[in-house]
Amino acid sequence: MSTIVESRVRDIRFPTSKELDGSDAMNPDPDYSAAYLELRTDHPDGLEGHGFVFTIGRGNDVQAAAIEVVVQRFIGREVEPLLDDLGSVWRELNNDSQLRWLGPEKGVMHMAIGAVINALWDLKAKKANKPLWLLLAEMSPEELFGLIDLRYLTDAMSEQEALNILRRGAEEKQARIDRVRAEGYAAYTTSPGWLGYSDEKLERLAREAMADGFPQIKLKVGANLQDDIRRVRKAREVCGPDFPIAIDANQRWDVADAIEWVRELAPYDLAWVEEPTSPDDVLGHAAIAEAIAPIPVATGEHVQNRVVFKQMLQAKSLQVLQMDACRVAGVNENITILLLAAHFGVRVCPHAGGVGLCELVQHLSFFDSIAISGQLDNSRMIEFVDHLHEHFLTPVDVHDGRYWPPEAPGSTAEMSQPSLARYEFPNGAEWATTDTPVGVSV
């Protein structure tokens, strides 16, 4: 038996506001950040689990403090019993009444639980000497079923229906594992589309995206209608009439504004409209989806838990589900959300980018297509943004417009120690300066 002997939570921030990387209509000057957890054991091989929550800037103060509160309950506990029953661990954390009171099951505490759960999954995969996607894909339907919690969901998907999806997913599973390894997984890129970029930079990056084999790009919109019309028109001119271009409003609009705005942009043939209004507005999304059809509505990166996803699927509020690896309470809850998507027949194209979100969420997409949906067609894509990957020990492998599955043990969440030291806030070398970027408080 080994024991969890130590944890460390670090506030890691990158000054992306300097070049306006990540800028959109709601977040004009983000500094991409991670509240980063290191979970250490006394295992003779020095096994550690790593997890994080993606935030921007000052939000990291609050998120890091929340993770610190959650993780302390695991110090001194034996590793093997925890890893053998991560379904029970998930329920233990989510049913902690004193922390649950702050949600329930949403917000900063729920995301902190996700960081700890994800760190334990990283540890479990490393101990098994397998990448996380393969560890999950090789589990039996019954083992996977034991990881999830269907409370509040059975009016939409019964336990038997969920188990049937997993059992169907187990059929010919090995063939899909082999196919993912041989063919990769489709990616689309948001890199050309940040709102702070000039038209010239947008056009150059759109051309590069097509040359690199990406089957779709995405543009940020929502600040000014005439600017959006001009930018989407330029992208369409560069990409040609048949190339998919999605747009993302990052929650900027009221319902009526969203409908009007999208109708103005509709002549440019939109692949989808992302986050058109508040992520909590289930009926607002449904109204938008009905009004702008057949243009799909895509959302999910800020949907706070499985219950809201259930309602959005029931109300037909979304046609593309965009789960996030760090928004809900970790791997377990995301498996439940993937089951809901499969039950309702909705395609999954996860949110990524940020700090390490590409590295994390790829495992969930590979697993989904292998063991839940069974779908490996190019309509399912993972978002890709080409920045900050160099700080990870196993950076995401994206080429020819596709994600290629990692074979390194773990969840590929681990960052390099030099990067952690340099970008730790406020005393890392990157921040030990009086020239503080816009949007950062010291």
PDB file of C-alpha atoms in Angstrom, residues 22-30 193-196 219-224 228 231 248-253 261 274-276:
ATOM      1  CA  GLY A  22      -7.721  34.360 -26.123  1.00  0.00           C
ATOM      2  CA  SER A  23      -9.543  37.684 -26.470  1.00  0.00           C
ATOM      3  CA  ASP A  24     -13.282  37.616 -27.125  1.00  0.00           C
ATOM      4  CA  ALA A  25     -16.353  39.796 -26.675  1.00  0.00           C
ATOM      5  CA  MET A  26     -16.698  39.019 -22.953  1.00  0.00           C
ATOM      6  CA  ASN A  27     -13.000  38.620 -22.099  1.00  0.00           C
ATOM      7  CA  PRO A  28     -11.063  41.387 -23.865  1.00  0.00           C
ATOM      8  CA  ASP A  29      -7.790  41.033 -21.932  1.00  0.00           C
ATOM      9  CA  PRO A  30      -7.441  37.496 -20.534  1.00  0.00           C
ATOM     10  CA  GLY A 193     -10.448  33.975 -34.708  1.00  0.00           C
ATOM     11  CA  TRP A 194      -9.535  35.925 -31.567  1.00  0.00           C
ATOM     12  CA  LEU A 195     -11.407  39.197 -31.450  1.00  0.00           C
ATOM     13  CA  GLY A 196      -8.344  41.326 -30.810  1.00  0.00           C
ATOM     14  CA  LEU A 219     -14.236  33.139 -35.175  1.00  0.00           C
ATOM     15  CA  LYS A 220     -15.087  35.131 -32.059  1.00  0.00           C
ATOM     16  CA  VAL A 221     -17.984  37.561 -32.517  1.00  0.00           C
ATOM     17  CA  GLY A 222     -20.373  39.680 -30.491  1.00  0.00           C
ATOM     18  CA  ALA A 223     -18.770  43.043 -29.797  1.00  0.00           C
ATOM     19  CA  ASN A 224     -19.834  44.978 -32.925  1.00  0.00           C
ATOM     20  CA  ASP A 228     -18.390  40.830 -37.288  1.00  0.00           C
ATOM     21  CA  ARG A 231     -14.534  39.656 -40.372  1.00  0.00           C
ATOM     22  CA  ASP A 248     -18.595  32.049 -30.936  1.00  0.00           C
ATOM     23  CA  ALA A 249     -20.291  34.894 -29.039  1.00  0.00           C
ATOM     24  CA  ASN A 250     -19.047  33.882 -25.575  1.00  0.00           C
ATOM     25  CA  GLN A 251     -22.427  34.629 -23.915  1.00  0.00           C
ATOM     26  CA  ARG A 252     -22.536  38.212 -25.144  1.00  0.00           C
ATOM     27  CA  TRP A 253     -26.156  38.487 -26.359  1.00  0.00           C
ATOM     28  CA  TRP A 261     -27.244  39.087 -35.038  1.00  0.00           C
ATOM     29  CA  GLU A 274     -21.544  28.997 -29.974  1.00  0.00           C
ATOM     30  CA  GLU A 275     -22.611  30.326 -26.567  1.00  0.00           C
ATOM     31  CA  PRO A 276     -25.074  32.881 -27.944  1.00  0.00           C
TER      32      PRO A 276
END
